Coordinates of C-alpha atoms and ligand atoms in Angstrom, one line a residue:
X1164 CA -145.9 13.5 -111.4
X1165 CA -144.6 13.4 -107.8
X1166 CA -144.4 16.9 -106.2
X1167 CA -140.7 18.6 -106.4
X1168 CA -138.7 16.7 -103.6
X1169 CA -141.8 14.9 -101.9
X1170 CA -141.6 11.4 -100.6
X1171 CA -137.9 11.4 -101.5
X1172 CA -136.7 9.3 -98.9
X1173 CA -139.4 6.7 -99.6
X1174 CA -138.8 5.8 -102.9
X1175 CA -136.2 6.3 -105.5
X1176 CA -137.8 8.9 -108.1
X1177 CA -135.5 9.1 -111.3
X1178 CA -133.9 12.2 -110.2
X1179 CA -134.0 13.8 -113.8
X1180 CA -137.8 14.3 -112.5
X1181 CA -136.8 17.2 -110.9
X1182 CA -134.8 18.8 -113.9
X1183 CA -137.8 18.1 -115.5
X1184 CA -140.1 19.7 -113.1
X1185 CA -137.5 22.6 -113.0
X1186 CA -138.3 22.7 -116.7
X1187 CA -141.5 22.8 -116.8
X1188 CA -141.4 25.5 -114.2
X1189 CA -140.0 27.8 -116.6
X1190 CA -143.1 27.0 -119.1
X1191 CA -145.0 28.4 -116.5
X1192 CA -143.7 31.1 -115.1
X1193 CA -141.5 32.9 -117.6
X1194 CA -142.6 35.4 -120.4
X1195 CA -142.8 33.7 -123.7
X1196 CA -140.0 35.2 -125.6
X1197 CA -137.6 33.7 -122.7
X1198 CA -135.2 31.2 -123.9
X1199 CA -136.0 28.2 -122.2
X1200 CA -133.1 25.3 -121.2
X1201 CA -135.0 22.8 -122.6
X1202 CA -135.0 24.6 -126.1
X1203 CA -131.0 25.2 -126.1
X1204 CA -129.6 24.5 -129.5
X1205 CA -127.1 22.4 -127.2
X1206 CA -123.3 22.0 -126.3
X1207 CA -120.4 21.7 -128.3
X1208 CA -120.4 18.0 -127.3
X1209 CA -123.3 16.1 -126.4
X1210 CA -123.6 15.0 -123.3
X1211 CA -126.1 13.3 -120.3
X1212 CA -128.8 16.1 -118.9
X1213 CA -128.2 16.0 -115.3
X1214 CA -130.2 15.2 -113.3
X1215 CA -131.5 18.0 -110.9
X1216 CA -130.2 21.0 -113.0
X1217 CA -131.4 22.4 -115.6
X1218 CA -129.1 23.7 -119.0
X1219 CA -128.5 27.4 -118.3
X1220 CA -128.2 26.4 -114.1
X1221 CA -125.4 24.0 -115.1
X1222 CA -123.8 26.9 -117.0
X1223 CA -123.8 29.4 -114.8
X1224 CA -122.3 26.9 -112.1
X1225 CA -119.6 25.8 -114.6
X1226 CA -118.4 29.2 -115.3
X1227 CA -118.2 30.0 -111.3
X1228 CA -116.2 27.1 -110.7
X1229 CA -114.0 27.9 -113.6
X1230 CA -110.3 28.7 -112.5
X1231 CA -110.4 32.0 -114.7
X1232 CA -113.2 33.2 -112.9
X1233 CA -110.9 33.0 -110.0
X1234 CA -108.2 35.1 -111.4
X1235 CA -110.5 38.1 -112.5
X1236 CA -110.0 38.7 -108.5
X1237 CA -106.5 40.1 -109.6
X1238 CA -107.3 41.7 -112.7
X1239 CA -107.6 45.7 -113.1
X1240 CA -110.8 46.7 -113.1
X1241 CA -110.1 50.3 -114.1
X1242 CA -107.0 51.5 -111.6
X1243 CA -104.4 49.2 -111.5
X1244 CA -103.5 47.2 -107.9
X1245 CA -105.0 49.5 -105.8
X1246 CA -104.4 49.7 -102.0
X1247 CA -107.7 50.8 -100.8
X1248 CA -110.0 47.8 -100.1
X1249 CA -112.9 49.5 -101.7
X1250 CA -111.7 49.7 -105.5
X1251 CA -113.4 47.0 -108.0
X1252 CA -111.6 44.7 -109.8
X1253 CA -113.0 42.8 -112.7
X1254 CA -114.3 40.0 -110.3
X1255 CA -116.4 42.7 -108.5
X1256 CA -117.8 44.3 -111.9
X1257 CA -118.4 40.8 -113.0
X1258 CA -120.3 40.6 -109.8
X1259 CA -122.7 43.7 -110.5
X1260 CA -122.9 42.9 -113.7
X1261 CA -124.5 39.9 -112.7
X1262 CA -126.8 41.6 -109.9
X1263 CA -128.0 43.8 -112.6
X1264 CA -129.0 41.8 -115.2
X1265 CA -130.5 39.1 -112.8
X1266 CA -132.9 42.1 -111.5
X1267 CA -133.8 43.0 -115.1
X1268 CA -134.1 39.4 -116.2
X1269 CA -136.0 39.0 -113.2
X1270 CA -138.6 41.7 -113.4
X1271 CA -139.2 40.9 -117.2
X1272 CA -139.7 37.3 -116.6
X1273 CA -137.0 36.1 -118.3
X1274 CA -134.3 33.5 -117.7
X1275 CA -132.5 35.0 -114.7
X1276 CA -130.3 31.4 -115.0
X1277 CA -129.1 32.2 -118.6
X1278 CA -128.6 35.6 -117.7
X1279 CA -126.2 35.3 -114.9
X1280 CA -124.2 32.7 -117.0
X1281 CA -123.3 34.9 -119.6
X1282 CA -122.9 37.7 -116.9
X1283 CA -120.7 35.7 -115.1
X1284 CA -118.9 34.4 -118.1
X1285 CA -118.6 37.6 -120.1
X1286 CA -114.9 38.9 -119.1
X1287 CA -113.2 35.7 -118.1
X1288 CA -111.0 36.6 -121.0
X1289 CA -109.8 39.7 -120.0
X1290 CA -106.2 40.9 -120.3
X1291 CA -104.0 41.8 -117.0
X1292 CA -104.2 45.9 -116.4
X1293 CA -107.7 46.7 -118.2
X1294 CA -108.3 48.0 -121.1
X1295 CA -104.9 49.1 -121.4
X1296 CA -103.7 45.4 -121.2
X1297 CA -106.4 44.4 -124.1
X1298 CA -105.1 47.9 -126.4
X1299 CA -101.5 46.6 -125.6
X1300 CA -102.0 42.4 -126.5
X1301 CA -104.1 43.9 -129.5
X1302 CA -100.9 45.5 -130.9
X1303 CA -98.5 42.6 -130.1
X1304 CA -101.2 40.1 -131.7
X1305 CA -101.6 39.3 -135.2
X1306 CA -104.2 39.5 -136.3
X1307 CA -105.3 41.4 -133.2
X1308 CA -107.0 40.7 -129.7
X1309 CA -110.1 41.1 -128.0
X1310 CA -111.3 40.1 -124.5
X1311 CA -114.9 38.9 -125.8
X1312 CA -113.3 36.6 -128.0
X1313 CA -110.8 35.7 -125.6
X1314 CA -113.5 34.9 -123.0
X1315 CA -115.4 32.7 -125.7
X1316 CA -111.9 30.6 -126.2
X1317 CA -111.3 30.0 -122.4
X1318 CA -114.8 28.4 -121.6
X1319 CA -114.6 26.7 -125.5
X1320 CA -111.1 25.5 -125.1
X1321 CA -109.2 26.6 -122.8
X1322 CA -110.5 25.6 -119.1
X1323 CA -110.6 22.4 -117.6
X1324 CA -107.4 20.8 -118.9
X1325 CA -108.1 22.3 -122.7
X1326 CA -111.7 20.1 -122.5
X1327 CA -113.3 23.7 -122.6
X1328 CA -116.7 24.1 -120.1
X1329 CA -118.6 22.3 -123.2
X1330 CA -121.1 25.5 -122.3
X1331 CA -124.4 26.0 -124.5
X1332 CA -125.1 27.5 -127.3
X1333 CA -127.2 30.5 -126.2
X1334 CA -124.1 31.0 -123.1
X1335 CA -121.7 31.4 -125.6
X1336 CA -123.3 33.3 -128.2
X1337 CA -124.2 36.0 -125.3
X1338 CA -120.3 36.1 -123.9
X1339 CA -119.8 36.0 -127.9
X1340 CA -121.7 39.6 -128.5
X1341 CA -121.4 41.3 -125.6
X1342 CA -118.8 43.4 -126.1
X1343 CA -119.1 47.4 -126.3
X1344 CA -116.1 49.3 -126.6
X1345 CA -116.0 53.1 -127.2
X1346 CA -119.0 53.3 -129.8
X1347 CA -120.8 50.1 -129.3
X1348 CA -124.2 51.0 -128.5
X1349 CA -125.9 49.4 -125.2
X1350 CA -128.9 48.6 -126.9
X1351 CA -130.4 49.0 -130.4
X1352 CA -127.0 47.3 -132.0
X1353 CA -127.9 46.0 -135.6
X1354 CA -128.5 42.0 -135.5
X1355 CA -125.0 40.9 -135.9
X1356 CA -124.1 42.4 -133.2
X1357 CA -126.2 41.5 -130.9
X1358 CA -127.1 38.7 -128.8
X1359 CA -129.6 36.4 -130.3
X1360 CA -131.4 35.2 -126.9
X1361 CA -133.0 38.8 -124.9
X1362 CA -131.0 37.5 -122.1
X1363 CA -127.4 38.2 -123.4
X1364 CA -129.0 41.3 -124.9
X1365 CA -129.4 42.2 -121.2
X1366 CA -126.0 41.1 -120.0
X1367 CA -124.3 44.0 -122.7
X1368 CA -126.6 46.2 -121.1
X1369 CA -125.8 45.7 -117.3
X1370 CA -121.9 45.5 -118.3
X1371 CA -122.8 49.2 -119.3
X1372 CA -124.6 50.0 -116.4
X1373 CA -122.7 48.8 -113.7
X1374 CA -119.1 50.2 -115.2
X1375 CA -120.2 53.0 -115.8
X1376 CA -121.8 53.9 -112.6
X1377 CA -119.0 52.1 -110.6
X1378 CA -116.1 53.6 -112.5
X1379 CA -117.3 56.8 -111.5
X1380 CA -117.4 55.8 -108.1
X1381 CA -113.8 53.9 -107.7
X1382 CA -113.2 57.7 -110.0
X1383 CA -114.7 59.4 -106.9
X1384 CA -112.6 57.5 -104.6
X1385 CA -109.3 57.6 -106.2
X1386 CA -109.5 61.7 -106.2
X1387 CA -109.5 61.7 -110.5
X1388 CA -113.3 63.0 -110.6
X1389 CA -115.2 65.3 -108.5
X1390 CA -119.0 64.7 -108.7
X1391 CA -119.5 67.9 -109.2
X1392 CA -117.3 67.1 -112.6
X1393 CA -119.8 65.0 -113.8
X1394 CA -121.8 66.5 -117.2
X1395 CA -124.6 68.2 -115.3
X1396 CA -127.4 67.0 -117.9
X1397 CA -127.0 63.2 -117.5
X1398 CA -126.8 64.1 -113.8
X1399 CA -130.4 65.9 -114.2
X1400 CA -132.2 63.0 -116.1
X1401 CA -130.2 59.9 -114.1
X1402 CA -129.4 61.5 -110.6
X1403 CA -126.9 61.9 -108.7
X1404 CA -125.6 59.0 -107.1
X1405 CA -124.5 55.7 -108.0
X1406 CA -127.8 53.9 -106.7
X1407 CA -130.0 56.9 -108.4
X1408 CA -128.6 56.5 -111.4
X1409 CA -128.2 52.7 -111.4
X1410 CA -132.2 52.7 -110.6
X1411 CA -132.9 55.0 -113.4
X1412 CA -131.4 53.2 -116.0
X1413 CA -132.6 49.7 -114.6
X1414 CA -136.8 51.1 -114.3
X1415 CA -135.9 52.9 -118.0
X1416 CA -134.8 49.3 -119.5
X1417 CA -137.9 47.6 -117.9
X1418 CA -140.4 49.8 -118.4
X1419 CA -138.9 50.4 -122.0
X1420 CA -138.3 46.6 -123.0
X1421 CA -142.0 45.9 -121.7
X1422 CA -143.5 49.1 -123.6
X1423 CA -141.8 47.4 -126.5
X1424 CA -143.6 43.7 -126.1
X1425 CA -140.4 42.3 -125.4
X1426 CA -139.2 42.1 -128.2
X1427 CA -135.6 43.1 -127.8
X1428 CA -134.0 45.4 -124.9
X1429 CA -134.4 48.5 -124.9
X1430 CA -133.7 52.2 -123.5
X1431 CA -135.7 55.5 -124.3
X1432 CA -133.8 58.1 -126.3
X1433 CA -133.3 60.2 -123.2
X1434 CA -132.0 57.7 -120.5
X1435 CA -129.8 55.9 -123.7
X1436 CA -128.2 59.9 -124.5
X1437 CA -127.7 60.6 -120.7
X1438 CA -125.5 57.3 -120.5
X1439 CA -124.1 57.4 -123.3
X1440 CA -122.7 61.1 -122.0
X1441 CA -121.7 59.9 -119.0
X1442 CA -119.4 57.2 -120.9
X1443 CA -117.9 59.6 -123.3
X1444 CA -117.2 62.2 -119.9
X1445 CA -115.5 58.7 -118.5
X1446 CA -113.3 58.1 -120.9
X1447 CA -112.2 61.3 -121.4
X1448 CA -111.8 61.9 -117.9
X1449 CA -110.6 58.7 -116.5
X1450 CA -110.1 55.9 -118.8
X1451 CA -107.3 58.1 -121.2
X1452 CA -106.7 59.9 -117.9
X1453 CA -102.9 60.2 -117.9
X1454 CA -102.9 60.6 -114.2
X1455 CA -105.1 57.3 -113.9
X1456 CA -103.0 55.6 -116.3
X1457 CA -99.9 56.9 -115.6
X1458 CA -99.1 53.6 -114.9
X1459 CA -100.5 51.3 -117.5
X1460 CA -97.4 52.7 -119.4
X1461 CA -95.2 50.7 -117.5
X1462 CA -97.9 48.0 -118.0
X1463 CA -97.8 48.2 -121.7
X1464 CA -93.6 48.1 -121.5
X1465 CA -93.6 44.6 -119.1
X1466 CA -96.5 43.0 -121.8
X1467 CA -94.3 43.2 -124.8
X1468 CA -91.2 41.9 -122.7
X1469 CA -92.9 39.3 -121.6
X1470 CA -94.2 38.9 -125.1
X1471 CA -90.3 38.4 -126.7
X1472 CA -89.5 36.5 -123.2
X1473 CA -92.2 33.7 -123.7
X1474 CA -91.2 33.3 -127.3
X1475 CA -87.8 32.5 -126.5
X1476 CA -88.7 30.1 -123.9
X1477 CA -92.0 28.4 -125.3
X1478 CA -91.3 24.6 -123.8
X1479 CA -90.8 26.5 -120.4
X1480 CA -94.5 28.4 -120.4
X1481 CA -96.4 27.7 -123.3
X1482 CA -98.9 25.3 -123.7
X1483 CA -97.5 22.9 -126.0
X1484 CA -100.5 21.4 -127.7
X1485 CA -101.4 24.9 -128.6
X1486 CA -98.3 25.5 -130.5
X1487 CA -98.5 22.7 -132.1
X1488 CA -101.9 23.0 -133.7
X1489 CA -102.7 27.3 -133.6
X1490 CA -99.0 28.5 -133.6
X1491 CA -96.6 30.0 -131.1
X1492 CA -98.6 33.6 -131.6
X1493 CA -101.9 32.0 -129.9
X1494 CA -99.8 30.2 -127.0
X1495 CA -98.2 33.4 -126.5
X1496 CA -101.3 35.3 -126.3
X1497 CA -103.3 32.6 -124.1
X1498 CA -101.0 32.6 -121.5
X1499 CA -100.6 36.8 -121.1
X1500 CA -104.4 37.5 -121.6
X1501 CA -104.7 34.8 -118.7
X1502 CA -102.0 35.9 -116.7
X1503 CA -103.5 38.4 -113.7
X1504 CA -101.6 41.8 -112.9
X1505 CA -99.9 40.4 -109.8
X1506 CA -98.3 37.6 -112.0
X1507 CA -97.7 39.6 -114.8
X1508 CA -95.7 41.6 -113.0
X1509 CA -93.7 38.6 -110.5
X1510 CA -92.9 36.7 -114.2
X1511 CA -91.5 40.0 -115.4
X1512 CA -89.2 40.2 -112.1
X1513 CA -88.6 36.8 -112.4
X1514 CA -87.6 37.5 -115.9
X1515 CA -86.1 40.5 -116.4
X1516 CA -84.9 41.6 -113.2
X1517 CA -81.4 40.0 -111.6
X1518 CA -81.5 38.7 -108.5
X1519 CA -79.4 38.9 -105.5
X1520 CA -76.9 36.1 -104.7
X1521 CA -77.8 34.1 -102.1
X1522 CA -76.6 30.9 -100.7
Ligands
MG1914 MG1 -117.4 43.9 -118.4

């Protein structure tokens, strides 16, 4: 077989060589309990292998391009439209989600491609103003709402002109299971709740890691924590900065995974209590904050008029086909989970508030 790229502008090599080589590449160089793209269970719909990219690369490319990727630039990451430059917003956790996972799927000698695809993928469905957005569409839903199942229905159905991102199986199954919540456990979850590849077993882990760390930080900044705040025994076993602690938690998952054969991920008992403290100390102190979400009140107020609004007007907003075949419930609720806090809150104006006379 011709070397990768050689002699390309001498003769025509099928091009799918190098996917192939890319393949084989992966045989060789990752860990055996990797998933491998040539092994994917598949798509949704068949379709042609292309050429230069492998499975998982294709993915993670599809998921960037994506126009709800785009939006998660406007979303609240934990403190809603803020005016300092430095805050996240979910596109930046999505971002170090990604960086974290790629190091650990990197260091393990896994498949850093699969990783960053589910990574990348994971919150695509999340609501306008955080987690108080998803407790507020959860109420107005029936049958309730949740962002990881949201972010599943945007790359199965809803992007691209409802064609869906036709993503594979392993991409979904990871954005599927990666949810946490409260109580969800960063590693150890029973088999139903977990990811079935390692690699999206490592993308619930890094969502931990990096929101965790970077809440506290954007906490920091905002003047709602003090450092010296923070529970002085996760401090003592994870340090105490951001970078300190983000190392500890990445060396513990490495070293603790490998220790463990790779068979799944893993954390030792101390490391997992320590974050696990440092979560409950979040919430308590920032994420049911009432000075942090002082405003998320009015956020839950313009959700549920805009909820009534958009049911009055559904040919005006609402995707039509959906109402047709799920209901006027799920057009309702695709269209505010998608919506980003900046529109939210212009359609609500738009909407609710009269307007000048003008002519
Ligand atoms: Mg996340």
């Amino acid at each position: 077989m011709a070397k990768y790229g050689a002699c390309l502008d001498k003769i025509a090599i099928p091009m799918s060589t190098i996917r192939e080589q890319l393949e084989a590449l992966e045989d060789e160089t990752l860990a055996p309990q990797a998933a491998r793209s040539r092994a994917s269970k598949g798509r949704l719909r068949q379709e042609t292998p292309d050429p230069i990219r492998p499975n998982f690369q294709r993915d993670r490319d599809r998921v960037i391009h994506s126009k709800a990727f785009r939006r998660l630039k406007h979303k609240t990451q934990v403190f809603f439209a803020p005016e300092g430059d430095h805050y996240r917003t979910r596109l930046t956790h999505t971002l170090e989600v990604s960086q974290i996972a790629r190091s650990i799927a990197k260091v393990l000698r896994l498949n850093e491609e699969l990783t960053e695809a589910i990574a990348l993928g994971h919150d695509l469905g999340h609501p306008p103003f955080g987690h108080a957005g998803e407790r507020v569409i959860d109420k107005l839903v029936p049958g309730g709402f949740s962002h990881h199942e949201q972010s599943l229905r945007i790359v199965d159905v809803l992007e691209n002109d409802r064609q869906g991102l036709n993503l594979s199986w392993e991409v979904r199954d990871g954005i599927a299971r990666h949810s946490k919540g409260k109580h969800g456990l960063p590693v150890g979850a029973p088999p139903e709740h977990r990811a079935s590849t390692i690699e999206g077993q490592i993308a619930r882990v890094a969502d931990i890691i990096a929101y965790v760390n970077h809440d506290i930080d954007d906490a920091v900044r905002a003047g709602v924590l003090d450092t010296r705040d923070l529970p002085q025994s996760a401090v003592a076993v994870l340090g105490g900065s951001s970078s300190q602690r983000i190392n500890s938690m990445v060396t513990d998952v490495v070293t603790e995974t490998l220790g463990g054969a790779l068979t799944e991920i893993r954390m030792s008992d101390l490391v997992l209590q320590a974050t696990l403290e440092l979560r409950e100390f979040l919430f308590r102190a920032v994420y049911e904050n009432p000075r942090a979400t002082a405003e998320f009140d009015k956020a839950a107020g313009l959700l549920g008029g805009l909820w009534d609004k958009l049911r009055q007007k559904p040919d005006q907003f609402l995707d039509q086909a959906t109402i047709e075949s799920e209901g006027l419930d799920a057009a309702v609720r695709d269209f505010l989970a998608g919506m980003t806090d900046r529109y939210a809150v212009a359609l609500f104006e738009d909407l609710f508030v009269p307007r000048s006379w003008s002519v």
